[in-house]
Amino acid sequence: MLDVYHAEPGANSLKVLLALKEKGVPFQSHYVALNKFEQHEEWFKKINPNGQVPVIVHDGKVINESTVINEYLDAVFEGPALRPADEYGKAMMRIWTKFVDEYFCPSLSYLAWNRMIKGLVADLTPEEFEAKLARIPLKEQQDKWRITAREGYPQERLDEWYRQVVISVGRLEKALSDGRPYLLGEQFTLADISCFSMAHPMPPFYTDLVNDEKTPHMMNWHRRMMAREGTKAALAMPNKMRDEMLAKQAAAQKAGV
Ligand SMILES: N[C@@H](CCC(=O)N[C@@H](CS)C(=O)NCC(=O)O)C(=O)O
């Protein structure tokens, strides 16, 4: 029995959903609504004391950390191998997954939160928001919610994260510039899954940075990734936050706001 607690198919949740769909592993999906702070509810913190998704529970055993989950899924479940068979290949794959976890994902995440969180918590009174903050177990996440819901980060910090995103995109473009289909060559691996989970929304959101002129190899890789059945299945998972946002926009348009 495999239970998977995840949010919409984006970032770290997408990483695990992609691995599951690529391998064809059946699982019980549990959607956790991040905009409703469900990840900080007591029932969920009993599963992951960090109060973050994704988490899996396999035959009663809990694992958090998306990159660790993906290596576990690949090791214990049948289906196409998502890691190179040789140790050097595995090491090269982990260079990518480590880069995503320590550099690419945090810089993108701070920039996205800075853009989005104010709108997400706009309906809460200051008291309601403080009560939500008090339940967040990780101090750094508490700070991130508090700062992005209010004044936002100072421009120089945003500039630094943007610089890191530029470096990350350059690194992907360079790695793919010999025309290889996937980051490690012919084999599609967890390196592609990790990087794509972050890069997936970049063409529409970072159009000046990721486009056919500036990053043609990354764009070709992106299209190759989008064409995969596993990607299509993972991206078809419920995306309630996006649906709610679109419904709000449509209602505002109808009301002439
Ligand atoms: N290192 C963790 C990070 C998990 C993480 O940042 N999850 C985000 C969603 S992508 C989350 O749950 N954010 C909500 C919050 O922290 O309140 C992993 O890779 O699984």
PDB file of C-alpha atoms and ligand atoms in Angstrom:
ATOM      1  CA  MET A   1       0.000   0.000   0.000  1.00  0.00           C
ATOM      2  CA  LEU A   2       1.436   3.346  -1.043  1.00  0.00           C
ATOM      3  CA  ASP A   3      -0.067   6.613   0.194  1.00  0.00           C
ATOM      4  CA  VAL A   4       1.218   9.830  -1.364  1.00  0.00           C
ATOM      5  CA  TYR A   5       0.566  13.219   0.231  1.00  0.00           C
ATOM      6  CA  HIS A   6       1.140  15.992  -2.269  1.00  0.00           C
ATOM      7  CA  ALA A   7      -0.036  19.384  -3.463  1.00  0.00           C
ATOM      8  CA  GLU A   8      -0.664  20.388  -7.090  1.00  0.00           C
ATOM      9  CA  PRO A   9       1.692  19.030  -9.750  1.00  0.00           C
ATOM     10  CA  GLY A  10       4.404  21.648  -9.254  1.00  0.00           C
ATOM     11  CA  ALA A  11       7.897  21.820  -7.732  1.00  0.00           C
ATOM     12  CA  ASN A  12       8.625  19.105  -5.147  1.00  0.00           C
ATOM     13  CA  SER A  13       5.197  17.455  -5.418  1.00  0.00           C
ATOM     14  CA  LEU A  14       5.588  17.258  -9.195  1.00  0.00           C
ATOM     15  CA  LYS A  15       8.948  15.567  -8.709  1.00  0.00           C
ATOM     16  CA  VAL A  16       7.391  12.613  -6.901  1.00  0.00           C
ATOM     17  CA  LEU A  17       4.276  12.475  -9.107  1.00  0.00           C
ATOM     18  CA  LEU A  18       6.509  12.311 -12.204  1.00  0.00           C
ATOM     19  CA  ALA A  19       8.526   9.423 -10.810  1.00  0.00           C
ATOM     20  CA  LEU A  20       5.343   7.522  -9.880  1.00  0.00           C
ATOM     21  CA  LYS A  21       3.716   8.086 -13.268  1.00  0.00           C
ATOM     22  CA  GLU A  22       6.899   7.288 -15.224  1.00  0.00           C
ATOM     23  CA  LYS A  23       7.234   3.997 -13.364  1.00  0.00           C
ATOM     24  CA  GLY A  24       3.500   3.271 -13.458  1.00  0.00           C
ATOM     25  CA  VAL A  25       3.332   2.719  -9.702  1.00  0.00           C
ATOM     26  CA  PRO A  26      -0.255   2.619  -8.354  1.00  0.00           C
ATOM     27  CA  PHE A  27      -0.801   4.833  -5.319  1.00  0.00           C
ATOM     28  CA  GLN A  28      -3.458   6.414  -3.158  1.00  0.00           C
ATOM     29  CA  SER A  29      -3.336  10.181  -3.711  1.00  0.00           C
ATOM     30  CA  HIS A  30      -3.985  12.563  -0.795  1.00  0.00           C
ATOM     31  CA  TYR A  31      -4.184  16.177  -1.923  1.00  0.00           C
ATOM     32  CA  VAL A  32      -2.924  18.660   0.687  1.00  0.00           C
ATOM     33  CA  ALA A  33      -4.131  22.244   0.079  1.00  0.00           C
ATOM     34  CA  LEU A  34      -1.158  24.480   0.800  1.00  0.00           C
ATOM     35  CA  ASN A  35      -3.199  27.691   0.391  1.00  0.00           C
ATOM     36  CA  LYS A  36      -5.516  26.416   3.139  1.00  0.00           C
ATOM     37  CA  PHE A  37      -2.490  25.614   5.355  1.00  0.00           C
ATOM     38  CA  GLU A  38      -3.505  21.931   5.557  1.00  0.00           C
ATOM     39  CA  GLN A  39       0.207  21.012   5.709  1.00  0.00           C
ATOM     40  CA  HIS A  40       0.367  22.614   9.160  1.00  0.00           C
ATOM     41  CA  GLU A  41      -2.646  20.776  10.597  1.00  0.00           C
ATOM     42  CA  GLU A  42      -1.966  18.392  13.464  1.00  0.00           C
ATOM     43  CA  TRP A  43      -3.012  15.268  11.527  1.00  0.00           C
ATOM     44  CA  PHE A  44      -0.491  16.087   8.803  1.00  0.00           C
ATOM     45  CA  LYS A  45       2.368  17.053  11.159  1.00  0.00           C
ATOM     46  CA  LYS A  46       1.957  13.594  12.690  1.00  0.00           C
ATOM     47  CA  ILE A  47       2.966  12.232   9.271  1.00  0.00           C
ATOM     48  CA  ASN A  48       5.605  14.867   8.443  1.00  0.00           C
ATOM     49  CA  PRO A  49       6.704  16.938  11.459  1.00  0.00           C
ATOM     50  CA  ASN A  50       8.213  19.481   9.002  1.00  0.00           C
ATOM     51  CA  GLY A  51       4.704  20.327   7.797  1.00  0.00           C
ATOM     52  CA  GLN A  52       5.658  20.051   4.127  1.00  0.00           C
ATOM     53  CA  VAL A  53       4.718  17.987   1.108  1.00  0.00           C
ATOM     54  CA  PRO A  54       5.473  15.610  -0.489  1.00  0.00           C
ATOM     55  CA  VAL A  55       5.491  12.628   1.845  1.00  0.00           C
ATOM     56  CA  ILE A  56       4.908   8.955   1.137  1.00  0.00           C
ATOM     57  CA  VAL A  57       3.758   6.200   3.465  1.00  0.00           C
ATOM     58  CA  HIS A  58       4.728   2.801   2.095  1.00  0.00           C
ATOM     59  CA  ASP A  59       3.431  -0.191   4.055  1.00  0.00           C
ATOM     60  CA  GLY A  60       3.331   2.008   7.167  1.00  0.00           C
ATOM     61  CA  LYS A  61       6.836   3.478   6.639  1.00  0.00           C
ATOM     62  CA  VAL A  62       7.011   7.257   6.238  1.00  0.00           C
ATOM     63  CA  ILE A  63       9.501   9.022   3.943  1.00  0.00           C
ATOM     64  CA  ASN A  64       9.730  12.750   3.297  1.00  0.00           C
ATOM     65  CA  GLU A  65      12.187  14.727   1.109  1.00  0.00           C
ATOM     66  CA  SER A  66      11.237  14.476  -2.556  1.00  0.00           C
ATOM     67  CA  THR A  67      14.692  13.490  -3.841  1.00  0.00           C
ATOM     68  CA  VAL A  68      15.047  10.739  -1.257  1.00  0.00           C
ATOM     69  CA  ILE A  69      11.502   9.553  -2.007  1.00  0.00           C
ATOM     70  CA  ASN A  70      12.291   9.298  -5.722  1.00  0.00           C
ATOM     71  CA  GLU A  71      15.406   7.200  -5.199  1.00  0.00           C
ATOM     72  CA  TYR A  72      13.406   4.950  -2.877  1.00  0.00           C
ATOM     73  CA  LEU A  73      10.544   4.586  -5.383  1.00  0.00           C
ATOM     74  CA  ASP A  74      12.988   3.681  -8.132  1.00  0.00           C
ATOM     75  CA  ALA A  75      14.750   1.144  -5.934  1.00  0.00           C
ATOM     76  CA  VAL A  76      11.698  -0.704  -4.583  1.00  0.00           C
ATOM     77  CA  PHE A  77       9.121  -0.583  -7.375  1.00  0.00           C
ATOM     78  CA  GLU A  78       9.064  -2.230 -10.770  1.00  0.00           C
ATOM     79  CA  GLY A  79       8.882  -0.218 -13.973  1.00  0.00           C
ATOM     80  CA  PRO A  80      11.452   1.569 -16.089  1.00  0.00           C
ATOM     81  CA  ALA A  81      14.700   2.348 -14.220  1.00  0.00           C
ATOM     82  CA  LEU A  82      15.027   6.060 -13.450  1.00  0.00           C
ATOM     83  CA  ARG A  83      18.635   5.831 -12.235  1.00  0.00           C
ATOM     84  CA  PRO A  84      21.703   4.841 -14.258  1.00  0.00           C
ATOM     85  CA  ALA A  85      22.819   1.280 -13.542  1.00  0.00           C
ATOM     86  CA  ASP A  86      26.455   2.227 -12.896  1.00  0.00           C
ATOM     87  CA  GLU A  87      27.738   4.043  -9.817  1.00  0.00           C
ATOM     88  CA  TYR A  88      29.393   6.865 -11.766  1.00  0.00           C
ATOM     89  CA  GLY A  89      26.094   7.519 -13.570  1.00  0.00           C
ATOM     90  CA  LYS A  90      24.284   7.566 -10.232  1.00  0.00           C
ATOM     91  CA  ALA A  91      26.836  10.035  -8.878  1.00  0.00           C
ATOM     92  CA  MET A  92      26.308  12.326 -11.894  1.00  0.00           C
ATOM     93  CA  MET A  93      22.539  12.068 -11.413  1.00  0.00           C
ATOM     94  CA  ARG A  94      22.914  13.102  -7.750  1.00  0.00           C
ATOM     95  CA  ILE A  95      24.989  16.131  -8.724  1.00  0.00           C
ATOM     96  CA  TRP A  96      21.862  17.329 -10.575  1.00  0.00           C
ATOM     97  CA  THR A  97      19.362  16.439  -7.869  1.00  0.00           C
ATOM     98  CA  LYS A  98      21.564  18.098  -5.220  1.00  0.00           C
ATOM     99  CA  PHE A  99      21.905  21.213  -7.365  1.00  0.00           C
ATOM    100  CA  VAL A 100      18.116  21.373  -7.682  1.00  0.00           C
ATOM    101  CA  ASP A 101      17.507  20.949  -3.945  1.00  0.00           C
ATOM    102  CA  GLU A 102      20.204  23.331  -2.756  1.00  0.00           C
ATOM    103  CA  TYR A 103      20.287  26.016  -5.450  1.00  0.00           C
ATOM    104  CA  PHE A 104      17.737  25.978  -8.283  1.00  0.00           C
ATOM    105  CA  CYS A 105      14.612  25.151  -6.253  1.00  0.00           C
ATOM    106  CA  PRO A 106      15.229  27.591  -3.352  1.00  0.00           C
ATOM    107  CA  SER A 107      15.946  30.571  -5.626  1.00  0.00           C
ATOM    108  CA  LEU A 108      12.852  29.902  -7.780  1.00  0.00           C
ATOM    109  CA  SER A 109      10.770  29.227  -4.709  1.00  0.00           C
ATOM    110  CA  TYR A 110      11.626  32.500  -2.921  1.00  0.00           C
ATOM    111  CA  LEU A 111      10.836  34.464  -6.081  1.00  0.00           C
ATOM    112  CA  ALA A 112       7.528  32.624  -6.625  1.00  0.00           C
ATOM    113  CA  TRP A 113       6.452  33.026  -2.990  1.00  0.00           C
ATOM    114  CA  ASN A 114       7.315  36.707  -3.072  1.00  0.00           C
ATOM    115  CA  ARG A 115       4.987  37.041  -6.079  1.00  0.00           C
ATOM    116  CA  MET A 116       2.125  34.847  -4.904  1.00  0.00           C
ATOM    117  CA  ILE A 117       1.671  34.663  -1.149  1.00  0.00           C
ATOM    118  CA  LYS A 118       0.129  38.117  -0.600  1.00  0.00           C
ATOM    119  CA  GLY A 119      -2.740  37.175  -2.906  1.00  0.00           C
ATOM    120  CA  LEU A 120      -3.160  33.760  -1.293  1.00  0.00           C
ATOM    121  CA  VAL A 121      -3.663  35.097   2.227  1.00  0.00           C
ATOM    122  CA  ALA A 122      -5.522  38.286   1.274  1.00  0.00           C
ATOM    123  CA  ASP A 123      -8.824  36.942   2.637  1.00  0.00           C
ATOM    124  CA  LEU A 124      -7.411  36.257   6.140  1.00  0.00           C
ATOM    125  CA  THR A 125      -7.651  38.805   8.942  1.00  0.00           C
ATOM    126  CA  PRO A 126      -4.307  39.620  10.659  1.00  0.00           C
ATOM    127  CA  GLU A 127      -5.440  37.525  13.669  1.00  0.00           C
ATOM    128  CA  GLU A 128      -6.379  34.562  11.486  1.00  0.00           C
ATOM    129  CA  PHE A 129      -3.042  34.809   9.700  1.00  0.00           C
ATOM    130  CA  GLU A 130      -1.073  34.948  12.990  1.00  0.00           C
ATOM    131  CA  ALA A 131      -2.940  31.837  14.183  1.00  0.00           C
ATOM    132  CA  LYS A 132      -1.934  30.030  10.970  1.00  0.00           C
ATOM    133  CA  LEU A 133       1.687  31.139  11.367  1.00  0.00           C
ATOM    134  CA  ALA A 134       1.841  29.828  14.923  1.00  0.00           C
ATOM    135  CA  ARG A 135       1.230  26.274  13.663  1.00  0.00           C
ATOM    136  CA  ILE A 136       4.189  26.261  11.232  1.00  0.00           C
ATOM    137  CA  PRO A 137       6.850  23.955  12.671  1.00  0.00           C
ATOM    138  CA  LEU A 138       9.940  25.170  10.760  1.00  0.00           C
ATOM    139  CA  LYS A 139      11.186  28.629  11.815  1.00  0.00           C
ATOM    140  CA  GLU A 140      12.533  29.366   8.319  1.00  0.00           C
ATOM    141  CA  GLN A 141       9.144  28.527   6.758  1.00  0.00           C
ATOM    142  CA  GLN A 142       7.398  30.730   9.320  1.00  0.00           C
ATOM    143  CA  ASP A 143       9.681  33.603   8.301  1.00  0.00           C
ATOM    144  CA  LYS A 144       9.070  32.924   4.608  1.00  0.00           C
ATOM    145  CA  TRP A 145       5.270  33.004   5.058  1.00  0.00           C
ATOM    146  CA  ARG A 146       5.408  36.112   7.273  1.00  0.00           C
ATOM    147  CA  ILE A 147       7.720  38.149   5.044  1.00  0.00           C
ATOM    148  CA  THR A 148       6.093  37.264   1.728  1.00  0.00           C
ATOM    149  CA  ALA A 149       2.565  37.848   3.075  1.00  0.00           C
ATOM    150  CA  ARG A 150       3.491  41.354   4.166  1.00  0.00           C
ATOM    151  CA  GLU A 151       6.235  43.655   2.884  1.00  0.00           C
ATOM    152  CA  GLY A 152       8.010  41.063   0.732  1.00  0.00           C
ATOM    153  CA  TYR A 153      11.791  40.547   0.497  1.00  0.00           C
ATOM    154  CA  PRO A 154      14.136  43.484  -0.163  1.00  0.00           C
ATOM    155  CA  GLN A 155      15.061  44.045  -3.802  1.00  0.00           C
ATOM    156  CA  GLU A 156      18.719  43.052  -3.351  1.00  0.00           C
ATOM    157  CA  ARG A 157      17.712  39.611  -2.075  1.00  0.00           C
ATOM    158  CA  LEU A 158      15.290  39.175  -4.978  1.00  0.00           C
ATOM    159  CA  ASP A 159      18.063  40.218  -7.385  1.00  0.00           C
ATOM    160  CA  GLU A 160      20.383  37.631  -5.885  1.00  0.00           C
ATOM    161  CA  TRP A 161      17.810  34.835  -6.253  1.00  0.00           C
ATOM    162  CA  TYR A 162      17.174  35.953  -9.832  1.00  0.00           C
ATOM    163  CA  ARG A 163      20.923  35.800 -10.473  1.00  0.00           C
ATOM    164  CA  GLN A 164      20.885  32.200  -9.208  1.00  0.00           C
ATOM    165  CA  VAL A 165      17.995  31.356 -11.532  1.00  0.00           C
ATOM    166  CA  VAL A 166      19.994  32.789 -14.463  1.00  0.00           C
ATOM    167  CA  ILE A 167      22.994  30.640 -13.475  1.00  0.00           C
ATOM    168  CA  SER A 168      20.745  27.569 -13.179  1.00  0.00           C
ATOM    169  CA  VAL A 169      19.223  28.082 -16.624  1.00  0.00           C
ATOM    170  CA  GLY A 170      22.722  28.556 -18.063  1.00  0.00           C
ATOM    171  CA  ARG A 171      23.810  25.300 -16.479  1.00  0.00           C
ATOM    172  CA  LEU A 172      20.918  23.381 -18.031  1.00  0.00           C
ATOM    173  CA  GLU A 173      21.437  24.949 -21.456  1.00  0.00           C
ATOM    174  CA  LYS A 174      25.161  24.148 -21.381  1.00  0.00           C
ATOM    175  CA  ALA A 175      24.614  20.523 -20.338  1.00  0.00           C
ATOM    176  CA  LEU A 176      22.116  19.984 -23.156  1.00  0.00           C
ATOM    177  CA  SER A 177      24.043  21.934 -25.795  1.00  0.00           C
ATOM    178  CA  ASP A 178      25.624  18.866 -27.438  1.00  0.00           C
ATOM    179  CA  GLY A 179      22.115  17.820 -28.499  1.00  0.00           C
ATOM    180  CA  ARG A 180      21.731  15.008 -25.956  1.00  0.00           C
ATOM    181  CA  PRO A 181      18.069  14.142 -25.364  1.00  0.00           C
ATOM    182  CA  TYR A 182      18.341  14.014 -21.572  1.00  0.00           C
ATOM    183  CA  LEU A 183      20.656  15.491 -18.961  1.00  0.00           C
ATOM    184  CA  LEU A 184      22.763  12.360 -18.593  1.00  0.00           C
ATOM    185  CA  GLY A 185      22.625  11.402 -22.268  1.00  0.00           C
ATOM    186  CA  GLU A 186      20.283   8.807 -23.771  1.00  0.00           C
ATOM    187  CA  GLN A 187      18.734   7.641 -20.505  1.00  0.00           C
ATOM    188  CA  PHE A 188      15.865   9.567 -18.959  1.00  0.00           C
ATOM    189  CA  THR A 189      16.618   9.773 -15.233  1.00  0.00           C
ATOM    190  CA  LEU A 190      15.704  11.366 -11.924  1.00  0.00           C
ATOM    191  CA  ALA A 191      18.044  14.215 -12.937  1.00  0.00           C
ATOM    192  CA  ASP A 192      15.545  15.173 -15.669  1.00  0.00           C
ATOM    193  CA  ILE A 193      12.636  14.723 -13.278  1.00  0.00           C
ATOM    194  CA  SER A 194      14.202  17.000 -10.644  1.00  0.00           C
ATOM    195  CA  CYS A 195      15.219  19.739 -13.072  1.00  0.00           C
ATOM    196  CA  PHE A 196      11.978  19.634 -15.051  1.00  0.00           C
ATOM    197  CA  SER A 197       9.883  19.879 -11.889  1.00  0.00           C
ATOM    198  CA  MET A 198      11.408  23.301 -11.356  1.00  0.00           C
ATOM    199  CA  ALA A 199      11.814  24.361 -15.005  1.00  0.00           C
ATOM    200  CA  HIS A 200       8.355  23.260 -16.139  1.00  0.00           C
ATOM    201  CA  PRO A 201       6.613  26.673 -15.726  1.00  0.00           C
ATOM    202  CA  MET A 202       9.619  28.720 -16.861  1.00  0.00           C
ATOM    203  CA  PRO A 203       8.835  29.302 -20.575  1.00  0.00           C
ATOM    204  CA  PRO A 204       5.651  31.273 -19.756  1.00  0.00           C
ATOM    205  CA  PHE A 205       6.911  32.818 -16.475  1.00  0.00           C
ATOM    206  CA  TYR A 206      10.534  33.580 -17.423  1.00  0.00           C
ATOM    207  CA  THR A 207       9.981  34.271 -21.111  1.00  0.00           C
ATOM    208  CA  ASP A 208      12.938  36.657 -21.341  1.00  0.00           C
ATOM    209  CA  LEU A 209      15.265  34.022 -19.946  1.00  0.00           C
ATOM    210  CA  VAL A 210      13.950  30.727 -21.326  1.00  0.00           C
ATOM    211  CA  ASN A 211      13.021  30.898 -24.992  1.00  0.00           C
ATOM    212  CA  ASP A 212      13.959  29.414 -28.367  1.00  0.00           C
ATOM    213  CA  GLU A 213      16.546  32.087 -29.101  1.00  0.00           C
ATOM    214  CA  LYS A 214      18.429  32.168 -25.815  1.00  0.00           C
ATOM    215  CA  THR A 215      18.022  28.586 -24.631  1.00  0.00           C
ATOM    216  CA  PRO A 216      17.192  26.441 -27.693  1.00  0.00           C
ATOM    217  CA  HIS A 217      18.531  23.207 -26.174  1.00  0.00           C
ATOM    218  CA  MET A 218      16.656  23.673 -22.939  1.00  0.00           C
ATOM    219  CA  MET A 219      13.477  24.420 -24.905  1.00  0.00           C
ATOM    220  CA  ASN A 220      13.906  21.226 -26.958  1.00  0.00           C
ATOM    221  CA  TRP A 221      14.426  19.243 -23.758  1.00  0.00           C
ATOM    222  CA  HIS A 222      11.351  20.929 -22.247  1.00  0.00           C
ATOM    223  CA  ARG A 223       9.247  19.912 -25.280  1.00  0.00           C
ATOM    224  CA  ARG A 224      10.648  16.371 -25.083  1.00  0.00           C
ATOM    225  CA  MET A 225       9.702  16.215 -21.418  1.00  0.00           C
ATOM    226  CA  MET A 226       6.211  17.600 -22.057  1.00  0.00           C
ATOM    227  CA  ALA A 227       5.608  14.912 -24.714  1.00  0.00           C
ATOM    228  CA  ARG A 228       6.245  12.038 -22.274  1.00  0.00           C
ATOM    229  CA  GLU A 229       3.195  10.071 -21.150  1.00  0.00           C
ATOM    230  CA  GLY A 230       4.450  10.197 -17.547  1.00  0.00           C
ATOM    231  CA  THR A 231       4.618  13.994 -17.666  1.00  0.00           C
ATOM    232  CA  LYS A 232       1.133  14.249 -19.158  1.00  0.00           C
ATOM    233  CA  ALA A 233      -0.275  11.980 -16.452  1.00  0.00           C
ATOM    234  CA  ALA A 234       1.495  13.828 -13.630  1.00  0.00           C
ATOM    235  CA  LEU A 235       0.412  17.251 -14.894  1.00  0.00           C
ATOM    236  CA  ALA A 236      -3.176  15.996 -15.165  1.00  0.00           C
ATOM    237  CA  MET A 237      -3.332  15.488 -11.383  1.00  0.00           C
ATOM    238  CA  PRO A 238      -5.673  17.923  -9.572  1.00  0.00           C
ATOM    239  CA  ASN A 239      -4.476  21.523  -9.586  1.00  0.00           C
ATOM    240  CA  LYS A 240      -6.987  23.077  -7.220  1.00  0.00           C
ATOM    241  CA  MET A 241      -4.971  26.191  -6.441  1.00  0.00           C
ATOM    242  CA  ARG A 242      -4.750  27.092 -10.144  1.00  0.00           C
ATOM    243  CA  ASP A 243      -8.471  26.294 -10.635  1.00  0.00           C
ATOM    244  CA  GLU A 244      -9.433  28.486  -7.659  1.00  0.00           C
ATOM    245  CA  MET A 245      -7.261  31.341  -8.931  1.00  0.00           C
ATOM    246  CA  LEU A 246      -8.794  31.091 -12.423  1.00  0.00           C
ATOM    247  CA  ALA A 247     -12.320  31.009 -10.928  1.00  0.00           C
ATOM    248  CA  LYS A 248     -11.510  34.133  -8.856  1.00  0.00           C
ATOM    249  CA  GLN A 249     -10.150  35.930 -11.942  1.00  0.00           C
ATOM    250  CA  ALA A 250     -13.229  34.937 -13.986  1.00  0.00           C
ATOM    251  CA  ALA A 251     -15.577  36.162 -11.214  1.00  0.00           C
ATOM    252  CA  ALA A 252     -13.673  39.464 -10.977  1.00  0.00           C
ATOM    253  CA  GLN A 253     -13.863  39.906 -14.757  1.00  0.00           C
ATOM    254  CA  LYS A 254     -17.609  39.183 -14.734  1.00  0.00           C
ATOM    255  CA  ALA A 255     -18.101  41.711 -11.967  1.00  0.00           C
ATOM    256  CA  GLY A 256     -16.142  44.214 -14.067  1.00  0.00           C
ATOM    257  CA  VAL A 257     -13.396  44.605 -11.455  1.00  0.00           C
TER     258      VAL A 257
HETATM  259  N1  LIG B   1      13.225  19.565   0.833  1.00  0.00           N
HETATM  260  C1  LIG B   1      11.820  19.280   0.780  1.00  0.00           C
HETATM  261  C2  LIG B   1      11.077  20.572   0.547  1.00  0.00           C
HETATM  262  C3  LIG B   1       9.578  20.398   0.589  1.00  0.00           C
HETATM  263  C4  LIG B   1       8.867  21.710   0.298  1.00  0.00           C
HETATM  264  O1  LIG B   1       9.472  22.785   0.223  1.00  0.00           O
HETATM  265  N2  LIG B   1       7.556  21.598   0.072  1.00  0.00           N
HETATM  266  C5  LIG B   1       6.757  22.765  -0.196  1.00  0.00           C
HETATM  267  C6  LIG B   1       5.948  22.566  -1.476  1.00  0.00           C
HETATM  268  S1  LIG B   1       6.980  22.424  -2.899  1.00  0.00           S
HETATM  269  C7  LIG B   1       5.750  22.954   0.930  1.00  0.00           C
HETATM  270  O2  LIG B   1       5.214  22.013   1.478  1.00  0.00           O
HETATM  271  N3  LIG B   1       5.479  24.235   1.244  1.00  0.00           N
HETATM  272  C8  LIG B   1       4.456  24.642   2.172  1.00  0.00           C
HETATM  273  C9  LIG B   1       4.990  25.158   3.458  1.00  0.00           C
HETATM  274  O3  LIG B   1       6.190  25.057   3.715  1.00  0.00           O
HETATM  275  O4  LIG B   1       4.161  25.665   4.216  1.00  0.00           O
HETATM  276  C10 LIG B   1      11.543  18.268  -0.337  1.00  0.00           C
HETATM  277  O5  LIG B   1      12.301  18.239  -1.312  1.00  0.00           O
HETATM  278  O6  LIG B   1      10.571  17.491  -0.247  1.00  0.00           O
END
